mmCIF file of C-alpha atoms in Angstrom:
data_model
loop_
_atom_site.group_PDB
_atom_site.id
_atom_site.type_symbol
_atom_site.label_atom_id
_atom_site.label_comp_id
_atom_site.label_asym_id
_atom_site.label_seq_id
_atom_site.Cartn_x
_atom_site.Cartn_y
_atom_site.Cartn_z
ATOM 1 C CA ASP A 1 96.306 42.044 61.583
ATOM 2 C CA GLN A 2 98.303 40.875 58.619
ATOM 3 C CA GLN A 3 97.394 43.024 55.660
ATOM 4 C CA VAL A 4 100.245 41.583 53.619
ATOM 5 C CA LYS A 5 100.887 37.867 53.875
ATOM 6 C CA GLN A 6 103.749 35.753 52.667
ATOM 7 C CA ASN A 7 102.685 32.272 53.649
ATOM 8 C CA SER A 8 105.892 30.481 52.699
ATOM 9 C CA PRO A 9 108.665 31.230 55.182
ATOM 10 C CA SER A 10 111.215 29.502 52.986
ATOM 11 C CA LEU A 11 111.792 28.247 49.458
ATOM 12 C CA SER A 12 114.609 26.155 48.049
ATOM 13 C CA VAL A 13 115.333 26.118 44.304
ATOM 14 C CA GLN A 14 118.010 24.648 42.087
ATOM 15 C CA GLU A 15 120.282 27.050 40.220
ATOM 16 C CA GLY A 16 118.949 27.799 36.745
ATOM 17 C CA ARG A 17 115.355 27.000 37.651
ATOM 18 C CA ILE A 18 112.494 29.389 38.257
ATOM 19 C CA SER A 19 111.824 30.798 41.739
ATOM 20 C CA ILE A 20 108.250 31.844 42.447
ATOM 21 C CA LEU A 21 107.563 33.857 45.570
ATOM 22 C CA ASN A 22 103.976 34.569 46.516
ATOM 23 C CA CYS A 23 102.235 37.331 48.392
ATOM 24 C CA ASP A 24 98.594 37.931 49.325
ATOM 25 C CA TYR A 25 97.010 41.108 50.602
ATOM 26 C CA THR A 26 93.703 41.989 52.181
ATOM 27 C CA ASN A 27 93.399 45.769 51.855
ATOM 28 C CA SER A 28 91.786 46.777 48.555
ATOM 29 C CA MET A 29 93.099 50.342 49.063
ATOM 30 C CA PHE A 30 96.646 49.230 48.280
ATOM 31 C CA ASP A 31 97.583 50.731 44.936
ATOM 32 C CA TYR A 32 101.273 49.961 44.610
ATOM 33 C CA PHE A 33 103.292 46.872 45.406
ATOM 34 C CA LEU A 34 107.016 46.421 45.819
ATOM 35 C CA TRP A 35 109.461 43.580 46.304
ATOM 36 C CA TYR A 36 112.555 44.004 48.409
ATOM 37 C CA LYS A 37 115.525 41.712 48.856
ATOM 38 C CA LYS A 38 117.355 41.591 52.160
ATOM 39 C CA TYR A 39 120.665 40.077 53.155
ATOM 40 C CA PRO A 40 121.486 39.535 56.839
ATOM 41 C CA ALA A 41 122.699 42.680 58.630
ATOM 42 C CA GLU A 42 121.743 44.888 55.668
ATOM 43 C CA GLY A 43 118.767 47.056 54.864
ATOM 44 C CA PRO A 44 116.073 46.006 52.393
ATOM 45 C CA THR A 45 117.092 46.612 48.778
ATOM 46 C CA PHE A 46 114.428 47.636 46.286
ATOM 47 C CA LEU A 47 114.007 45.052 43.556
ATOM 48 C CA ILE A 48 110.910 45.649 41.449
ATOM 49 C CA SER A 49 107.463 47.212 41.778
ATOM 50 C CA ILE A 50 104.057 47.233 40.146
ATOM 51 C CA SER A 51 101.185 49.649 40.089
ATOM 52 C CA SER A 52 97.673 48.327 40.705
ATOM 53 C CA ILE A 53 96.661 49.427 37.202
ATOM 54 C CA LYS A 54 99.032 46.865 35.691
ATOM 55 C CA ASP A 55 99.135 43.099 35.866
ATOM 56 C CA LYS A 56 102.769 42.508 34.973
ATOM 57 C CA ASN A 57 106.103 44.261 35.250
ATOM 58 C CA GLU A 58 109.397 42.838 34.053
ATOM 59 C CA ASP A 59 112.986 43.822 34.759
ATOM 60 C CA GLY A 60 115.644 41.461 33.516
ATOM 61 C CA ARG A 61 115.362 38.153 35.340
ATOM 62 C CA PHE A 62 112.632 39.481 37.632
ATOM 63 C CA THR A 63 108.935 39.628 36.797
ATOM 64 C CA VAL A 64 106.115 40.594 39.121
ATOM 65 C CA PHE A 65 102.547 39.526 38.388
ATOM 66 C CA LEU A 66 99.506 41.091 40.005
ATOM 67 C CA ASN A 67 96.048 39.513 40.184
ATOM 68 C CA LYS A 68 93.827 42.191 41.695
ATOM 69 C CA SER A 69 90.687 40.106 41.827
ATOM 70 C CA ALA A 70 92.500 37.470 43.874
ATOM 71 C CA LYS A 71 94.512 40.096 45.824
ATOM 72 C CA HIS A 72 97.608 38.128 44.970
ATOM 73 C CA LEU A 73 101.000 38.947 43.545
ATOM 74 C CA SER A 74 104.011 36.857 42.740
ATOM 75 C CA LEU A 75 107.660 37.432 41.963
ATOM 76 C CA HIS A 76 109.294 35.199 39.371
ATOM 77 C CA ILE A 77 113.063 34.919 39.127
ATOM 78 C CA VAL A 78 114.332 33.203 35.978
ATOM 79 C CA PRO A 79 116.926 31.781 35.923
ATOM 80 C CA SER A 80 117.678 31.634 39.636
ATOM 81 C CA GLN A 81 121.268 32.167 40.705
ATOM 82 C CA PRO A 82 123.046 31.388 43.998
ATOM 83 C CA GLY A 83 123.477 35.150 44.554
ATOM 84 C CA ASP A 84 119.698 35.454 44.685
ATOM 85 C CA SER A 85 119.703 33.638 48.036
ATOM 86 C CA ALA A 86 118.223 36.156 50.489
ATOM 87 C CA VAL A 87 114.992 37.044 52.260
ATOM 88 C CA TYR A 88 112.398 38.543 49.927
ATOM 89 C CA PHE A 89 109.805 40.919 51.292
ATOM 90 C CA CYS A 90 106.567 41.879 49.631
ATOM 91 C CA ALA A 91 105.371 45.386 50.536
ATOM 92 C CA ALA A 92 102.275 47.385 49.730
ATOM 93 C CA SER A 93 101.457 51.070 49.759
ATOM 94 C CA ALA A 94 98.135 52.848 50.058
ATOM 95 C CA GLY A 95 99.197 56.378 49.206
ATOM 96 C CA LYS A 96 96.259 58.601 48.440
ATOM 97 C CA ASN A 97 97.731 59.444 45.111
ATOM 98 C CA TYR A 98 100.905 58.927 43.182
ATOM 99 C CA GLY A 99 103.716 60.609 45.086
ATOM 100 C CA GLY A 100 101.401 61.525 47.935
ATOM 101 C CA SER A 101 102.814 62.541 51.267
ATOM 102 C CA GLN A 102 102.022 59.228 52.923
ATOM 103 C CA GLY A 103 103.142 56.152 51.024
ATOM 104 C CA ASN A 104 104.307 54.220 54.059
ATOM 105 C CA LEU A 105 104.924 50.573 53.291
ATOM 106 C CA ILE A 106 103.220 47.565 54.852
ATOM 107 C CA PHE A 107 105.521 44.554 54.746
ATOM 108 C CA GLY A 108 104.940 40.829 54.715
ATOM 109 C CA LYS A 109 106.990 38.564 56.960
ATOM 110 C CA GLY A 110 109.327 37.570 54.156
ATOM 111 C CA THR A 111 110.310 34.393 52.346
ATOM 112 C CA LYS A 112 113.830 33.068 52.647
ATOM 113 C CA LEU A 113 115.009 31.910 49.216
ATOM 114 C CA SER A 114 117.878 29.465 48.952
ATOM 115 C CA VAL A 115 119.273 28.803 45.490
ATOM 116 C CA LYS A 116 121.438 25.698 45.427
ATOM 117 C CA PRO A 117 124.282 25.335 42.920
ATOM 118 C CA GLU B 1 124.961 55.508 43.109
ATOM 119 C CA PRO B 2 123.449 57.611 45.921
ATOM 120 C CA GLU B 3 122.512 55.697 49.040
ATOM 121 C CA VAL B 4 120.961 56.186 52.449
ATOM 122 C CA THR B 5 123.462 56.038 55.291
ATOM 123 C CA GLN B 6 122.846 55.415 58.981
ATOM 124 C CA THR B 7 124.929 55.804 62.112
ATOM 125 C CA PRO B 8 125.783 54.136 64.343
ATOM 126 C CA SER B 9 125.587 50.615 62.971
ATOM 127 C CA HIS B 10 125.140 49.247 66.488
ATOM 128 C CA GLN B 11 124.048 51.068 69.644
ATOM 129 C CA VAL B 12 123.953 49.517 73.096
ATOM 130 C CA THR B 13 122.149 51.444 75.796
ATOM 131 C CA GLN B 14 120.711 50.904 79.233
ATOM 132 C CA MET B 15 116.979 50.915 79.870
ATOM 133 C CA GLY B 16 115.711 54.423 80.551
ATOM 134 C CA GLN B 17 118.459 56.145 78.586
ATOM 135 C CA GLU B 18 117.905 58.382 75.586
ATOM 136 C CA VAL B 19 119.229 57.381 72.182
ATOM 137 C CA ILE B 20 119.460 59.248 68.892
ATOM 138 C CA LEU B 21 119.695 57.310 65.668
ATOM 139 C CA ARG B 22 120.973 59.230 62.683
ATOM 140 C CA CYS B 23 120.302 58.977 58.994
ATOM 141 C CA VAL B 24 121.413 60.813 55.890
ATOM 142 C CA PRO B 25 118.761 60.276 53.210
ATOM 143 C CA ILE B 26 119.451 60.495 49.483
ATOM 144 C CA SER B 27 120.021 64.169 48.784
ATOM 145 C CA ASN B 28 117.207 65.004 46.355
ATOM 146 C CA HIS B 29 114.568 62.927 48.139
ATOM 147 C CA LEU B 30 111.568 64.589 49.717
ATOM 148 C CA TYR B 31 109.955 61.950 51.915
ATOM 149 C CA PHE B 32 111.611 60.279 54.859
ATOM 150 C CA TYR B 33 110.670 57.264 56.935
ATOM 151 C CA TRP B 34 111.684 55.227 59.932
ATOM 152 C CA TYR B 35 110.918 51.522 60.188
ATOM 153 C CA ARG B 36 111.961 48.906 62.676
ATOM 154 C CA GLN B 37 112.365 45.139 62.629
ATOM 155 C CA ILE B 38 112.348 43.192 65.859
ATOM 156 C CA LEU B 39 114.397 40.020 65.538
ATOM 157 C CA GLY B 40 112.473 37.366 63.642
ATOM 158 C CA GLN B 41 109.542 39.649 62.862
ATOM 159 C CA LYS B 42 108.516 41.745 59.914
ATOM 160 C CA VAL B 43 109.591 45.263 59.066
ATOM 161 C CA GLU B 44 107.152 47.722 60.693
ATOM 162 C CA PHE B 45 106.422 51.319 59.772
ATOM 163 C CA LEU B 46 107.065 53.897 62.500
ATOM 164 C CA VAL B 47 106.784 57.361 61.024
ATOM 165 C CA SER B 48 106.868 59.358 57.809
ATOM 166 C CA PHE B 49 108.172 62.910 57.461
ATOM 167 C CA TYR B 50 107.586 65.421 54.700
ATOM 168 C CA ASN B 51 108.013 69.168 54.392
ATOM 169 C CA ASN B 52 109.532 69.366 57.873
ATOM 170 C CA GLU B 53 106.679 67.714 59.678
ATOM 171 C CA ILE B 54 105.342 64.285 60.532
ATOM 172 C CA SER B 55 102.835 63.203 57.912
ATOM 173 C CA GLU B 56 101.876 59.859 59.395
ATOM 174 C CA LYS B 57 102.800 57.710 62.371
ATOM 175 C CA SER B 58 101.972 54.237 63.581
ATOM 176 C CA GLU B 59 100.707 53.120 66.987
ATOM 177 C CA ILE B 60 104.264 52.146 67.865
ATOM 178 C CA PHE B 61 105.400 55.768 67.532
ATOM 179 C CA ASP B 62 104.256 57.014 70.928
ATOM 180 C CA ASP B 63 105.362 60.034 72.986
ATOM 181 C CA GLN B 64 108.729 58.428 73.662
ATOM 182 C CA PHE B 65 109.662 58.789 70.008
ATOM 183 C CA SER B 66 110.440 61.929 68.064
ATOM 184 C CA VAL B 67 111.956 62.758 64.698
ATOM 185 C CA GLU B 68 113.797 65.776 63.459
ATOM 186 C CA ARG B 69 115.476 67.072 60.356
ATOM 187 C CA PRO B 70 117.868 69.523 62.005
ATOM 188 C CA ASP B 71 119.604 70.579 58.799
ATOM 189 C CA GLY B 72 119.362 69.924 55.083
ATOM 190 C CA SER B 73 120.905 66.480 55.239
ATOM 191 C CA ASN B 74 120.322 64.642 58.528
ATOM 192 C CA PHE B 75 117.161 62.900 59.696
ATOM 193 C CA THR B 76 117.123 61.659 63.277
ATOM 194 C CA LEU B 77 115.005 59.365 65.430
ATOM 195 C CA LYS B 78 115.107 59.966 69.161
ATOM 196 C CA ILE B 79 113.855 57.565 71.802
ATOM 197 C CA ARG B 80 113.609 59.463 75.086
ATOM 198 C CA SER B 81 113.545 56.636 77.612
ATOM 199 C CA THR B 82 114.402 53.295 76.076
ATOM 200 C CA LYS B 83 112.670 50.084 77.074
ATOM 201 C CA LEU B 84 113.812 46.504 76.614
ATOM 202 C CA GLU B 85 111.197 46.028 73.895
ATOM 203 C CA ASP B 86 112.751 48.846 71.840
ATOM 204 C CA SER B 87 115.590 46.482 70.963
ATOM 205 C CA ALA B 88 115.391 46.082 67.185
ATOM 206 C CA MET B 89 116.946 47.013 63.862
ATOM 207 C CA TYR B 90 115.918 50.533 62.910
ATOM 208 C CA PHE B 91 115.868 51.403 59.230
ATOM 209 C CA CYS B 92 115.697 54.830 57.688
ATOM 210 C CA ALA B 93 114.268 55.155 54.177
ATOM 211 C CA SER B 94 113.710 57.941 51.707
ATOM 212 C CA ARG B 95 112.007 58.476 48.367
ATOM 213 C CA ASP B 96 111.423 61.115 45.762
ATOM 214 C CA ARG B 97 107.990 61.535 44.140
ATOM 215 C CA GLY B 98 107.757 57.866 43.218
ATOM 216 C CA TYR B 99 106.637 55.053 45.456
ATOM 217 C CA GLU B 100 109.961 53.249 45.693
ATOM 218 C CA GLN B 101 111.652 53.749 49.042
ATOM 219 C CA TYR B 102 115.384 53.288 49.466
ATOM 220 C CA PHE B 103 116.573 51.927 52.765
ATOM 221 C CA GLY B 104 119.716 52.459 54.765
ATOM 222 C CA PRO B 105 121.745 49.581 56.239
ATOM 223 C CA GLY B 106 120.074 49.955 59.634
ATOM 224 C CA THR B 107 121.087 50.582 63.224
ATOM 225 C CA ARG B 108 120.917 47.658 65.602
ATOM 226 C CA LEU B 109 119.666 48.973 68.942
ATOM 227 C CA THR B 110 120.237 46.785 71.982
ATOM 228 C CA VAL B 111 118.615 47.887 75.244
ATOM 229 C CA THR B 112 119.951 46.157 78.361
#
């Protein structure tokens, strides 16, 4: 069962424009959400995260929005750059408490972002 | 900047053989994980390890799998008798008390 869904396998954006990557989840126990970026033949690289008690977190060009009622989050990249081209994974954690001994991540299938010059 | 390292980068083995995948987590991290990604599929959780014991494992992590932290730095995943379907990228990850996990570059395991 897909607890974390990324319904768009790919997205193509022009350099300088906004990239919006979407993620939906089904498990209301998830309390922390993370976005990872992955290049081929490399491990996932942590990008940005958000706690379920917030609705927005911003870090430079990257902003994550969380809509708990809709069980939906999105990653906005503004402005998009060719170096942003990669696969982006949404992940969720249902740790019992902050820093709890579990905290394993449930990943979506990823969205391949292509930023064209 | 500290990073998670993994060796080897690529391991080829015959079906039925034992393999050990090695990881060196970030030194001050407390929680350790193994994930795998079969080609074209999503990253899947295998096992988490804390305070020298397994804290959680997935259905994938059956009796053929084991993990160990033999010293203060290494974290290993052993597959006792590999099967064709074990072919995948295996990622080690670690974290401190926060939620953010930091991943290694992965080991590509090919079972023939």
